[in-house]
Structure formats: C-alpha cells, structure tokens
Amino acid sequence: MTYSPLTEEQRDALKEISNIGMGHAATALSQLLGETVYLRVPRVTETDIIQVPDLFGGADQVVAGITLQMLGEARGNILLIFPRESANRLLGRLLRREGETPVFDELSTSTLKEVGNILASAFLNALGSLLGMTLIPSVPLLAYDMVGAVIDYVLVELFQSGDRAILVETEFHGEDPGQEVVQGHFFLLPEPETLEVLLGR
Amino acid sequence: MIFRERVGISQFRVAQAPALLVAHGLGSCVGIALYDPRPRLGALAHTLLPALRSGLENSRPGKFVDTAICAMVEELLGRGAKRERLRAKVAGGANMFEQNFATDEGVGARNARSARETLARLDIPLLAEDTGGSHGRTLEFDLATGAIQVRTIRGGATLLTL
C-alpha cells in the first residue's frame, strides 16, 4: 500500500494530534532533566525517500538514534535523534558525569534507550487516549553513527512498496544558559494504513 | 575541479573520469560499484532492499540490489563500456542495531548476499567487498582509478581503499 496525498485538513489534524503527543514527550524529558524543554510545532512533510536523510540533518551527521515501533491499532516507527554533543550532554546530566561521556559503554547505551522508552511512552499514551486506542512502544533500539546509517534500517519496511512517505517531525531543546543546551528531534513515520486510522479517512 | 556527485538512497549514477561518486551514510543499505577501467566509466548504486517483492510494481530500479545492478550494466553498456571488462566492488550491508534473534539474517546481510548472487549470475567479477559489522559507511568512488574509499566514524575517519 502506498501513500495518497494529504488534504489540508488532514495535514492539520495530523499536526495537531502530533503536537499533543510530542508535547507530552517533551514534558517527560523536562521532568528527566529538571528543566523546561521547548518544543517547536511539529511539521508534517510528505517526502520522497531520497530526501529523507536530509530531513534528519544530512546523512553524514553523527548522532545517537533511538528507534521504537509503535504497536497496537496504529503502527509506524518513532525515531529520536540526538546530535552527538547533545547525546553527551544528556548523558552527563542524567548520569551526573563530568565532561565528555563515552557514548559506547553499557550504562550510556541503556540510559539512552530508557530515555527513548520514556519519551515514546509519553507520546503514545497521549496519542492513544486522544484517539481512544491502546498504543504501546516496542523495545527501543539504539545506534550511534552517521544519521543515514542509523535510519536506513527503519526505511526498509516503509519503502518496500512506495517511494513516498509522510513524516512528522519536531525539534526540542532545553533551557539555554550557554552552550550546554540539549537538543534533539522527534520523528513519527506512520505506516500508510495507519494514516487512515489516525485521520479516520 | 573534479565533478563530485551524490548518490542518494535508492538511486544510482553513472559517471566518467574525472569524477567522484559519493554515497553517504550507508547502514543496512549496500553500495555497489561497477567499473570499466578502459574508458574509466563506472556507476554507483545506493540500494535499500535485496530484491523487489513479487507482485509489486517497481518504479525505481535503484532501490533494489538486483534491479540496480541490471540497470547500471545496461546504462554502462549504452555509454560504451564493454561487458567483459566490467568489475564490481561492494560495501555496506551492516546490522546497525544489535538484536537478540541472531539466527535471523538481517536486511543488511541479505542486501550483501543479493549483490554477490546478482553479480555472479551476470558473470561480473567481485574484486573487493567490505560488508557486515554494525557501523555506518560513506563511500567515495574515484572514477579515475576505480578505487573506493570507505569512511566510518570509528576512531575518526578510517580510510580503507578497496
């Protein structure tokens, strides 16, 4: 099954439900960090597969990417992308470590996965109660590498049949007392069938 | 100035020396380079999936390993390459997320296997290969020499010339 273009109304609806869900995820992150987390209004993008790596900041950028599947009546993928520096700062704060944190050790890996789990659960709880569905996240997977390499695995199922997909994206960042801000991107890539469920079309 | 062309995910490009073909950030994707050293003409594909699932229509040959290789051969021959001089190099096909079901062959491994099998079927020698592992790769294919540099983020930029 492939995507059909969204109407203006459907686009707004998708933006609105994502805004509420992602708002809950930002609140969860703000509780974890103990500071206010700001969220940009989500963007709904209909995109060709070739452009996808650019939407994630360019294929070569080094990031920590956490991916979870959305399971239940609506299906799709959730991706959390933290640029390298932000991932290190996030770990530094959560683990109360000083300076540069090696992203590869086991404690860091499981901490980032847990962050993904908490944010995705907050997002799916809000989305589920809004739509009257039970939505649960799968076990989170983590990769620390070039963003193109982190996301292509997620694109495999999504682009099996079509060449276009709908992607909902927002950016969040903590309070900015200087250069130490934690920022990241939250992405939702719904499966084509799920768009119909989400938008009731 | 050397012409440098980017090969995006699900694309392939044909180019002649002096030129560089670059595929950024391959994870489970596989990069397949074909080269005819005489006219220094080659092609690079950045493929997502091993093969087209039967019953589906293929609008984009560059997305699948088998159709990308066939389309590149056709275009190279059309531009003056000789079939018997064609040679191949393959890189990518990683398994980015360590998973517990180790018995299951991941899509990265299936991509690499599909490349080997398709090349064998077309009788194109596979000169070098850097596949598998759990790290991303950026490929830079130099049409002047036929060499491919594989960059990873492990320990800075690792240069490996296939």
mmCIF file of N, CA and C in Angstrom, chain B residues 10-125:
data_model
loop_
_atom_site.group_PDB
_atom_site.id
_atom_site.type_symbol
_atom_site.label_atom_id
_atom_site.label_comp_id
_atom_site.label_asym_id
_atom_site.label_seq_id
_atom_site.Cartn_x
_atom_site.Cartn_y
_atom_site.Cartn_z
ATOM 1 N N SER B 10 18.362 4.886 -2.683
ATOM 2 C CA SER B 10 17.500 4.355 -3.753
ATOM 3 C C SER B 10 17.837 4.923 -5.133
ATOM 4 N N GLN B 11 19.039 5.459 -5.263
ATOM 5 C CA GLN B 11 19.465 5.976 -6.569
ATOM 6 C C GLN B 11 20.685 5.222 -7.084
ATOM 7 N N PHE B 12 20.969 5.370 -8.389
ATOM 8 C CA PHE B 12 22.293 5.013 -8.910
ATOM 9 C C PHE B 12 22.697 6.088 -9.902
ATOM 10 N N ARG B 13 24.017 6.234 -10.089
ATOM 11 C CA ARG B 13 24.531 7.232 -11.020
ATOM 12 C C ARG B 13 25.653 6.625 -11.839
ATOM 13 N N VAL B 14 25.741 7.070 -13.074
ATOM 14 C CA VAL B 14 26.818 6.666 -13.962
ATOM 15 C C VAL B 14 27.693 7.887 -14.183
ATOM 16 N N ALA B 15 29.012 7.706 -14.165
ATOM 17 C CA ALA B 15 29.911 8.834 -14.382
ATOM 18 C C ALA B 15 31.219 8.356 -14.988
ATOM 19 N N GLN B 16 31.952 9.309 -15.557
ATOM 20 C CA GLN B 16 33.227 9.007 -16.192
ATOM 21 C C GLN B 16 34.307 9.888 -15.573
ATOM 22 N N ALA B 17 35.560 9.418 -15.558
ATOM 23 C CA ALA B 17 36.672 10.201 -15.007
ATOM 24 C C ALA B 17 36.828 11.501 -15.792
ATOM 25 N N PRO B 18 37.216 12.622 -15.152
ATOM 26 C CA PRO B 18 37.474 12.743 -13.718
ATOM 27 C C PRO B 18 36.191 13.056 -12.960
ATOM 28 N N ALA B 19 35.792 12.196 -12.068
ATOM 29 C CA ALA B 19 34.581 12.428 -11.284
ATOM 30 C C ALA B 19 34.628 11.559 -10.039
ATOM 31 N N LEU B 20 33.896 11.979 -9.023
ATOM 32 C CA LEU B 20 33.737 11.180 -7.822
ATOM 33 C C LEU B 20 32.253 10.927 -7.627
ATOM 34 N N LEU B 21 31.907 9.686 -7.309
ATOM 35 C CA LEU B 21 30.531 9.372 -6.938
ATOM 36 C C LEU B 21 30.545 9.070 -5.446
ATOM 37 N N VAL B 22 29.648 9.727 -4.699
ATOM 38 C CA VAL B 22 29.677 9.600 -3.243
ATOM 39 C C VAL B 22 28.321 9.124 -2.717
ATOM 40 N N ALA B 23 28.348 8.117 -1.868
ATOM 41 C CA ALA B 23 27.133 7.646 -1.187
ATOM 42 C C ALA B 23 27.360 7.825 0.320
ATOM 43 N N HIS B 24 26.538 8.665 0.934
ATOM 44 C CA HIS B 24 26.725 8.998 2.350
ATOM 45 C C HIS B 24 25.927 8.094 3.273
ATOM 46 N N GLY B 25 26.538 7.724 4.384
ATOM 47 C CA GLY B 25 25.814 7.092 5.487
ATOM 48 C C GLY B 25 25.040 5.839 5.143
ATOM 49 N N LEU B 26 25.737 4.809 4.667
ATOM 50 C CA LEU B 26 25.065 3.538 4.432
ATOM 51 C C LEU B 26 25.073 2.713 5.717
ATOM 52 N N GLY B 27 23.908 2.243 6.115
ATOM 53 C CA GLY B 27 23.807 1.332 7.246
ATOM 54 C C GLY B 27 23.548 -0.057 6.698
ATOM 55 N N SER B 28 22.287 -0.479 6.739
ATOM 56 C CA SER B 28 21.951 -1.770 6.148
ATOM 57 C C SER B 28 21.901 -1.681 4.622
ATOM 58 N N CYS B 29 21.873 -0.464 4.100
ATOM 59 C CA CYS B 29 21.935 -0.260 2.652
ATOM 60 C C CYS B 29 23.255 -0.805 2.126
ATOM 61 N N VAL B 30 23.263 -1.174 0.866
ATOM 62 C CA VAL B 30 24.518 -1.622 0.281
ATOM 63 C C VAL B 30 24.857 -0.748 -0.920
ATOM 64 N N GLY B 31 26.156 -0.441 -1.045
ATOM 65 C CA GLY B 31 26.648 0.331 -2.183
ATOM 66 C C GLY B 31 27.316 -0.617 -3.156
ATOM 67 N N ILE B 32 26.945 -0.537 -4.429
ATOM 68 C CA ILE B 32 27.530 -1.421 -5.441
ATOM 69 C C ILE B 32 28.166 -0.552 -6.510
ATOM 70 N N ALA B 33 29.462 -0.779 -6.746
ATOM 71 C CA ALA B 33 30.161 -0.014 -7.768
ATOM 72 C C ALA B 33 30.517 -0.939 -8.920
ATOM 73 N N LEU B 34 30.257 -0.483 -10.128
ATOM 74 C CA LEU B 34 30.676 -1.208 -11.336
ATOM 75 C C LEU B 34 31.648 -0.301 -12.073
ATOM 76 N N TYR B 35 32.663 -0.911 -12.685
ATOM 77 C CA TYR B 35 33.712 -0.092 -13.305
ATOM 78 C C TYR B 35 34.281 -0.767 -14.535
ATOM 79 N N ASP B 36 34.430 0.018 -15.591
ATOM 80 C CA ASP B 36 35.177 -0.416 -16.772
ATOM 81 C C ASP B 36 36.421 0.460 -16.839
ATOM 82 N N PRO B 37 37.614 -0.105 -16.572
ATOM 83 C CA PRO B 37 38.833 0.709 -16.455
ATOM 84 C C PRO B 37 39.292 1.322 -17.777
ATOM 85 N N ARG B 38 38.885 0.775 -18.911
ATOM 86 C CA ARG B 38 39.370 1.289 -20.191
ATOM 87 C C ARG B 38 38.830 2.697 -20.468
ATOM 88 N N PRO B 39 37.514 2.891 -20.547
ATOM 89 C CA PRO B 39 37.043 4.275 -20.713
ATOM 90 C C PRO B 39 36.932 5.006 -19.370
ATOM 91 N N ARG B 40 37.343 4.332 -18.294
ATOM 92 C CA ARG B 40 37.239 4.857 -16.929
ATOM 93 C C ARG B 40 35.816 5.358 -16.662
ATOM 94 N N LEU B 41 34.920 4.442 -16.926
ATOM 95 C CA LEU B 41 33.490 4.703 -16.814
ATOM 96 C C LEU B 41 32.944 3.776 -15.729
ATOM 97 N N GLY B 42 32.098 4.317 -14.857
ATOM 98 C CA GLY B 42 31.587 3.471 -13.789
ATOM 99 C C GLY B 42 30.238 3.935 -13.274
ATOM 100 N N ALA B 43 29.714 3.172 -12.341
ATOM 101 C CA ALA B 43 28.416 3.510 -11.757
ATOM 102 C C ALA B 43 28.404 3.101 -10.293
ATOM 103 N N LEU B 44 27.638 3.840 -9.512
ATOM 104 C CA LEU B 44 27.492 3.523 -8.092
ATOM 105 C C LEU B 44 26.005 3.539 -7.726
ATOM 106 N N ALA B 45 25.584 2.496 -7.021
ATOM 107 C CA ALA B 45 24.185 2.417 -6.569
ATOM 108 C C ALA B 45 24.149 2.432 -5.044
ATOM 109 N N HIS B 46 23.087 2.997 -4.485
ATOM 110 C CA HIS B 46 22.863 3.078 -3.032
ATOM 111 C C HIS B 46 21.509 2.419 -2.780
ATOM 112 N N THR B 47 21.535 1.105 -2.605
ATOM 113 C CA THR B 47 20.279 0.348 -2.596
ATOM 114 C C THR B 47 19.800 0.018 -1.187
ATOM 115 N N LEU B 48 18.490 -0.035 -1.055
ATOM 116 C CA LEU B 48 17.841 -0.209 0.242
ATOM 117 C C LEU B 48 17.466 -1.660 0.517
ATOM 118 N N LEU B 49 16.993 -2.347 -0.503
ATOM 119 C CA LEU B 49 16.395 -3.672 -0.331
ATOM 120 C C LEU B 49 17.021 -4.699 -1.269
ATOM 121 N N PRO B 50 17.053 -5.991 -0.854
ATOM 122 C CA PRO B 50 17.698 -7.003 -1.681
ATOM 123 C C PRO B 50 17.034 -7.220 -3.036
ATOM 124 N N ALA B 51 15.716 -7.286 -3.045
ATOM 125 C CA ALA B 51 15.021 -7.576 -4.302
ATOM 126 C C ALA B 51 13.587 -7.085 -4.212
ATOM 127 N N LEU B 52 13.018 -6.900 -5.365
ATOM 128 C CA LEU B 52 11.625 -6.470 -5.431
ATOM 129 C C LEU B 52 10.733 -7.623 -4.983
ATOM 130 N N ARG B 53 9.846 -7.347 -4.045
ATOM 131 C CA ARG B 53 8.903 -8.364 -3.587
ATOM 132 C C ARG B 53 7.936 -8.638 -4.732
ATOM 133 N N SER B 54 7.687 -9.926 -5.012
ATOM 134 C CA SER B 54 6.894 -10.250 -6.194
ATOM 135 C C SER B 54 5.485 -9.677 -6.077
ATOM 136 N N GLY B 55 4.958 -9.268 -7.208
ATOM 137 C CA GLY B 55 3.607 -8.710 -7.230
ATOM 138 C C GLY B 55 3.595 -7.210 -7.092
ATOM 139 N N LEU B 56 4.745 -6.629 -6.753
ATOM 140 C CA LEU B 56 4.773 -5.174 -6.615
ATOM 141 C C LEU B 56 5.396 -4.545 -7.851
ATOM 142 N N GLU B 57 4.947 -3.358 -8.136
ATOM 143 C CA GLU B 57 5.452 -2.643 -9.295
ATOM 144 C C GLU B 57 6.730 -1.903 -8.889
ATOM 145 N N ASN B 58 7.709 -1.922 -9.744
ATOM 146 C CA ASN B 58 8.945 -1.211 -9.418
ATOM 147 C C ASN B 58 9.063 0.077 -10.212
ATOM 148 N N SER B 59 8.978 1.180 -9.495
ATOM 149 C CA SER B 59 9.083 2.465 -10.159
ATOM 150 C C SER B 59 10.513 2.965 -10.136
ATOM 151 N N ARG B 60 11.353 2.342 -9.307
ATOM 152 C CA ARG B 60 12.690 2.886 -9.121
ATOM 153 C C ARG B 60 13.725 1.768 -8.995
ATOM 154 N N PRO B 61 14.420 1.440 -10.081
ATOM 155 C CA PRO B 61 15.365 0.316 -10.043
ATOM 156 C C PRO B 61 16.470 0.490 -9.004
ATOM 157 N N GLY B 62 16.856 1.743 -8.674
ATOM 158 C CA GLY B 62 17.951 1.976 -7.740
ATOM 159 C C GLY B 62 17.652 1.561 -6.314
ATOM 160 N N LYS B 63 16.393 1.246 -6.028
ATOM 161 C CA LYS B 63 16.028 0.892 -4.660
ATOM 162 C C LYS B 63 16.387 -0.552 -4.314
ATOM 163 N N PHE B 64 16.430 -1.404 -5.336
ATOM 164 C CA PHE B 64 16.663 -2.839 -5.110
ATOM 165 C C PHE B 64 18.005 -3.273 -5.680
ATOM 166 N N VAL B 65 18.698 -4.142 -4.949
ATOM 167 C CA VAL B 65 20.033 -4.575 -5.354
ATOM 168 C C VAL B 65 20.021 -5.174 -6.766
ATOM 169 N N ASP B 66 19.133 -6.137 -6.997
ATOM 170 C CA ASP B 66 19.166 -6.841 -8.292
ATOM 171 C C ASP B 66 18.810 -5.913 -9.462
ATOM 172 N N THR B 67 17.753 -5.130 -9.287
ATOM 173 C CA THR B 67 17.354 -4.258 -10.403
ATOM 174 C C THR B 67 18.361 -3.124 -10.608
ATOM 175 N N ALA B 68 19.003 -2.668 -9.532
ATOM 176 C CA ALA B 68 20.002 -1.597 -9.668
ATOM 177 C C ALA B 68 21.199 -2.082 -10.474
ATOM 178 N N ILE B 69 21.670 -3.304 -10.173
ATOM 179 C CA ILE B 69 22.831 -3.836 -10.903
ATOM 180 C C ILE B 69 22.493 -3.987 -12.384
ATOM 181 N N CYS B 70 21.323 -4.542 -12.673
ATOM 182 C CA CYS B 70 20.932 -4.733 -14.083
ATOM 183 C C CYS B 70 20.804 -3.386 -14.801
ATOM 184 N N ALA B 71 20.203 -2.401 -14.136
ATOM 185 C CA ALA B 71 20.030 -1.095 -14.759
ATOM 186 C C ALA B 71 21.372 -0.407 -14.989
ATOM 187 N N MET B 72 22.313 -0.572 -14.049
ATOM 188 C CA MET B 72 23.635 0.046 -14.208
ATOM 189 C C MET B 72 24.387 -0.590 -15.369
ATOM 190 N N VAL B 73 24.329 -1.944 -15.464
ATOM 191 C CA VAL B 73 25.008 -2.646 -16.572
ATOM 192 C C VAL B 73 24.475 -2.132 -17.903
ATOM 193 N N GLU B 74 23.159 -2.048 -17.991
ATOM 194 C CA GLU B 74 22.531 -1.605 -19.234
ATOM 195 C C GLU B 74 22.995 -0.196 -19.617
ATOM 196 N N GLU B 75 22.985 0.707 -18.616
ATOM 197 C CA GLU B 75 23.363 2.079 -18.927
ATOM 198 C C GLU B 75 24.857 2.199 -19.251
ATOM 199 N N LEU B 76 25.685 1.422 -18.562
ATOM 200 C CA LEU B 76 27.134 1.459 -18.835
ATOM 201 C C LEU B 76 27.426 0.956 -20.246
ATOM 202 N N LEU B 77 26.777 -0.141 -20.646
ATOM 203 C CA LEU B 77 26.990 -0.684 -21.988
ATOM 204 C C LEU B 77 26.526 0.325 -23.036
ATOM 205 N N GLY B 78 25.416 0.990 -22.739
ATOM 206 C CA GLY B 78 24.891 2.006 -23.650
ATOM 207 C C GLY B 78 25.842 3.179 -23.822
ATOM 208 N N ARG B 79 26.669 3.405 -22.798
ATOM 209 C CA ARG B 79 27.617 4.523 -22.895
ATOM 210 C C ARG B 79 29.020 4.077 -23.281
ATOM 211 N N GLY B 80 29.139 2.859 -23.745
ATOM 212 C CA GLY B 80 30.404 2.435 -24.339
ATOM 213 C C GLY B 80 31.262 1.509 -23.503
ATOM 214 N N ALA B 81 30.775 1.085 -22.349
ATOM 215 C CA ALA B 81 31.544 0.114 -21.560
ATOM 216 C C ALA B 81 31.432 -1.249 -22.230
ATOM 217 N N LYS B 82 32.442 -2.096 -21.971
ATOM 218 C CA LYS B 82 32.393 -3.464 -22.500
ATOM 219 C C LYS B 82 32.056 -4.418 -21.367
ATOM 220 N N ARG B 83 31.106 -5.243 -21.621
ATOM 221 C CA ARG B 83 30.609 -6.190 -20.631
ATOM 222 C C ARG B 83 31.728 -7.006 -19.980
ATOM 223 N N GLU B 84 32.649 -7.536 -20.799
ATOM 224 C CA GLU B 84 33.692 -8.432 -20.281
ATOM 225 C C GLU B 84 34.753 -7.687 -19.464
ATOM 226 N N ARG B 85 34.762 -6.352 -19.570
ATOM 227 C CA ARG B 85 35.731 -5.591 -18.756
ATOM 228 C C ARG B 85 35.139 -5.123 -17.428
ATOM 229 N N LEU B 86 33.844 -5.270 -17.261
ATOM 230 C CA LEU B 86 33.188 -4.774 -16.042
ATOM 231 C C LEU B 86 33.628 -5.553 -14.817
ATOM 232 N N ARG B 87 33.860 -4.807 -13.727
ATOM 233 C CA ARG B 87 34.193 -5.438 -12.457
ATOM 234 C C ARG B 87 33.413 -4.715 -11.357
ATOM 235 N N ALA B 88 33.291 -5.363 -10.216
ATOM 236 C CA ALA B 88 32.420 -4.812 -9.170
ATOM 237 C C ALA B 88 33.122 -4.738 -7.819
ATOM 238 N N LYS B 89 32.672 -3.796 -7.006
ATOM 239 C CA LYS B 89 33.054 -3.710 -5.596
ATOM 240 C C LYS B 89 31.781 -3.421 -4.801
ATOM 241 N N VAL B 90 31.727 -3.975 -3.604
ATOM 242 C CA VAL B 90 30.505 -3.871 -2.807
ATOM 243 C C VAL B 90 30.863 -3.478 -1.370
ATOM 244 N N ALA B 91 30.125 -2.529 -0.797
ATOM 245 C CA ALA B 91 30.356 -2.146 0.604
ATOM 246 C C ALA B 91 29.036 -1.753 1.259
ATOM 247 N N GLY B 92 28.955 -1.981 2.557
ATOM 248 C CA GLY B 92 27.738 -1.638 3.303
ATOM 249 C C GLY B 92 27.114 -2.884 3.902
ATOM 250 N N GLY B 93 25.801 -2.907 3.981
ATOM 251 C CA GLY B 93 25.108 -4.096 4.475
ATOM 252 C C GLY B 93 25.376 -4.405 5.935
ATOM 253 N N ALA B 94 25.434 -3.354 6.763
ATOM 254 C CA ALA B 94 25.686 -3.552 8.186
ATOM 255 C C ALA B 94 24.398 -3.933 8.917
ATOM 256 N N ASN B 95 24.573 -4.383 10.144
ATOM 257 C CA ASN B 95 23.434 -4.613 11.028
ATOM 258 C C ASN B 95 23.571 -3.589 12.158
ATOM 259 N N MET B 96 22.863 -2.454 12.018
ATOM 260 C CA MET B 96 23.092 -1.294 12.882
ATOM 261 C C MET B 96 22.611 -1.484 14.315
ATOM 262 N N PHE B 97 21.604 -2.316 14.494
ATOM 263 C CA PHE B 97 21.026 -2.480 15.825
ATOM 264 C C PHE B 97 21.235 -3.911 16.275
ATOM 265 N N GLU B 98 21.990 -4.076 17.332
ATOM 266 C CA GLU B 98 22.243 -5.439 17.812
ATOM 267 C C GLU B 98 20.916 -6.003 18.321
ATOM 268 N N GLN B 99 20.560 -7.146 17.786
ATOM 269 C CA GLN B 99 19.289 -7.738 18.173
ATOM 270 C C GLN B 99 19.511 -9.152 18.672
ATOM 271 N N ASN B 100 18.560 -9.641 19.398
ATOM 272 C CA ASN B 100 18.762 -10.918 20.067
ATOM 273 C C ASN B 100 18.563 -12.126 19.167
ATOM 274 N N PHE B 101 17.664 -11.985 18.196
ATOM 275 C CA PHE B 101 17.399 -13.141 17.330
ATOM 276 C C PHE B 101 18.519 -13.274 16.295
ATOM 277 N N ALA B 102 19.636 -13.846 16.746
ATOM 278 C CA ALA B 102 20.841 -13.912 15.921
ATOM 279 C C ALA B 102 20.695 -14.868 14.743
ATOM 280 N N THR B 103 19.724 -15.766 14.817
ATOM 281 C CA THR B 103 19.549 -16.730 13.736
ATOM 282 C C THR B 103 18.947 -16.070 12.488
ATOM 283 N N ASP B 104 18.255 -14.976 12.708
ATOM 284 C CA ASP B 104 17.588 -14.282 11.619
ATOM 285 C C ASP B 104 18.612 -13.462 10.824
ATOM 286 N N GLU B 105 18.689 -13.708 9.530
ATOM 287 C CA GLU B 105 19.606 -12.937 8.691
ATOM 288 C C GLU B 105 19.013 -11.538 8.506
ATOM 289 N N GLY B 106 19.749 -10.513 8.910
ATOM 290 C CA GLY B 106 19.250 -9.150 8.822
ATOM 291 C C GLY B 106 19.186 -8.654 7.388
ATOM 292 N N VAL B 107 18.525 -7.509 7.211
ATOM 293 C CA VAL B 107 18.369 -6.974 5.855
ATOM 294 C C VAL B 107 19.714 -6.566 5.269
ATOM 295 N N GLY B 108 20.660 -6.133 6.110
ATOM 296 C CA GLY B 108 21.996 -5.766 5.638
ATOM 297 C C GLY B 108 22.694 -6.960 5.001
ATOM 298 N N ALA B 109 22.668 -8.088 5.700
ATOM 299 C CA ALA B 109 23.295 -9.313 5.193
ATOM 300 C C ALA B 109 22.591 -9.796 3.931
ATOM 301 N N ARG B 110 21.265 -9.656 3.913
ATOM 302 C CA ARG B 110 20.520 -10.086 2.719
ATOM 303 C C ARG B 110 20.851 -9.193 1.522
ATOM 304 N N ASN B 111 21.040 -7.893 1.792
ATOM 305 C CA ASN B 111 21.435 -6.975 0.718
ATOM 306 C C ASN B 111 22.782 -7.384 0.120
ATOM 307 N N ALA B 112 23.754 -7.672 1.009
ATOM 308 C CA ALA B 112 25.093 -8.040 0.533
ATOM 309 C C ALA B 112 25.043 -9.353 -0.239
ATOM 310 N N ARG B 113 24.252 -10.305 0.259
ATOM 311 C CA ARG B 113 24.144 -11.602 -0.413
ATOM 312 C C ARG B 113 23.500 -11.444 -1.783
ATOM 313 N N SER B 114 22.461 -10.604 -1.839
ATOM 314 C CA SER B 114 21.792 -10.370 -3.116
ATOM 315 C C SER B 114 22.773 -9.764 -4.130
ATOM 316 N N ALA B 115 23.658 -8.877 -3.658
ATOM 317 C CA ALA B 115 24.647 -8.267 -4.561
ATOM 318 C C ALA B 115 25.597 -9.331 -5.104
ATOM 319 N N ARG B 116 26.113 -10.199 -4.204
ATOM 320 C CA ARG B 116 27.022 -11.269 -4.638
ATOM 321 C C ARG B 116 26.343 -12.182 -5.652
ATOM 322 N N GLU B 117 25.099 -12.559 -5.354
ATOM 323 C CA GLU B 117 24.401 -13.508 -6.217
ATOM 324 C C GLU B 117 24.081 -12.898 -7.580
ATOM 325 N N THR B 118 23.645 -11.638 -7.569
ATOM 326 C CA THR B 118 23.306 -10.993 -8.839
ATOM 327 C C THR B 118 24.555 -10.830 -9.706
ATOM 328 N N LEU B 119 25.671 -10.437 -9.078
ATOM 329 C CA LEU B 119 26.917 -10.263 -9.830
ATOM 330 C C LEU B 119 27.395 -11.603 -10.396
ATOM 331 N N ALA B 120 27.275 -12.668 -9.596
ATOM 332 C CA ALA B 120 27.690 -13.996 -10.056
ATOM 333 C C ALA B 120 26.836 -14.426 -11.244
ATOM 334 N N ARG B 121 25.540 -14.154 -11.161
ATOM 335 C CA ARG B 121 24.627 -14.536 -12.229
ATOM 336 C C ARG B 121 24.977 -13.806 -13.532
ATOM 337 N N LEU B 122 25.411 -12.545 -13.393
ATOM 338 C CA LEU B 122 25.747 -11.757 -14.580
ATOM 339 C C LEU B 122 27.214 -11.946 -14.982
ATOM 340 N N ASP B 123 27.932 -12.804 -14.211
ATOM 341 C CA ASP B 123 29.323 -13.100 -14.521
ATOM 342 C C ASP B 123 30.222 -11.859 -14.443
ATOM 343 N N ILE B 124 29.957 -11.005 -13.476
ATOM 344 C CA ILE B 124 30.797 -9.821 -13.252
ATOM 345 C C ILE B 124 31.667 -10.095 -12.027
ATOM 346 N N PRO B 125 33.005 -10.071 -12.177
ATOM 347 C CA PRO B 125 33.855 -10.397 -11.029
ATOM 348 C C PRO B 125 33.734 -9.378 -9.897
#
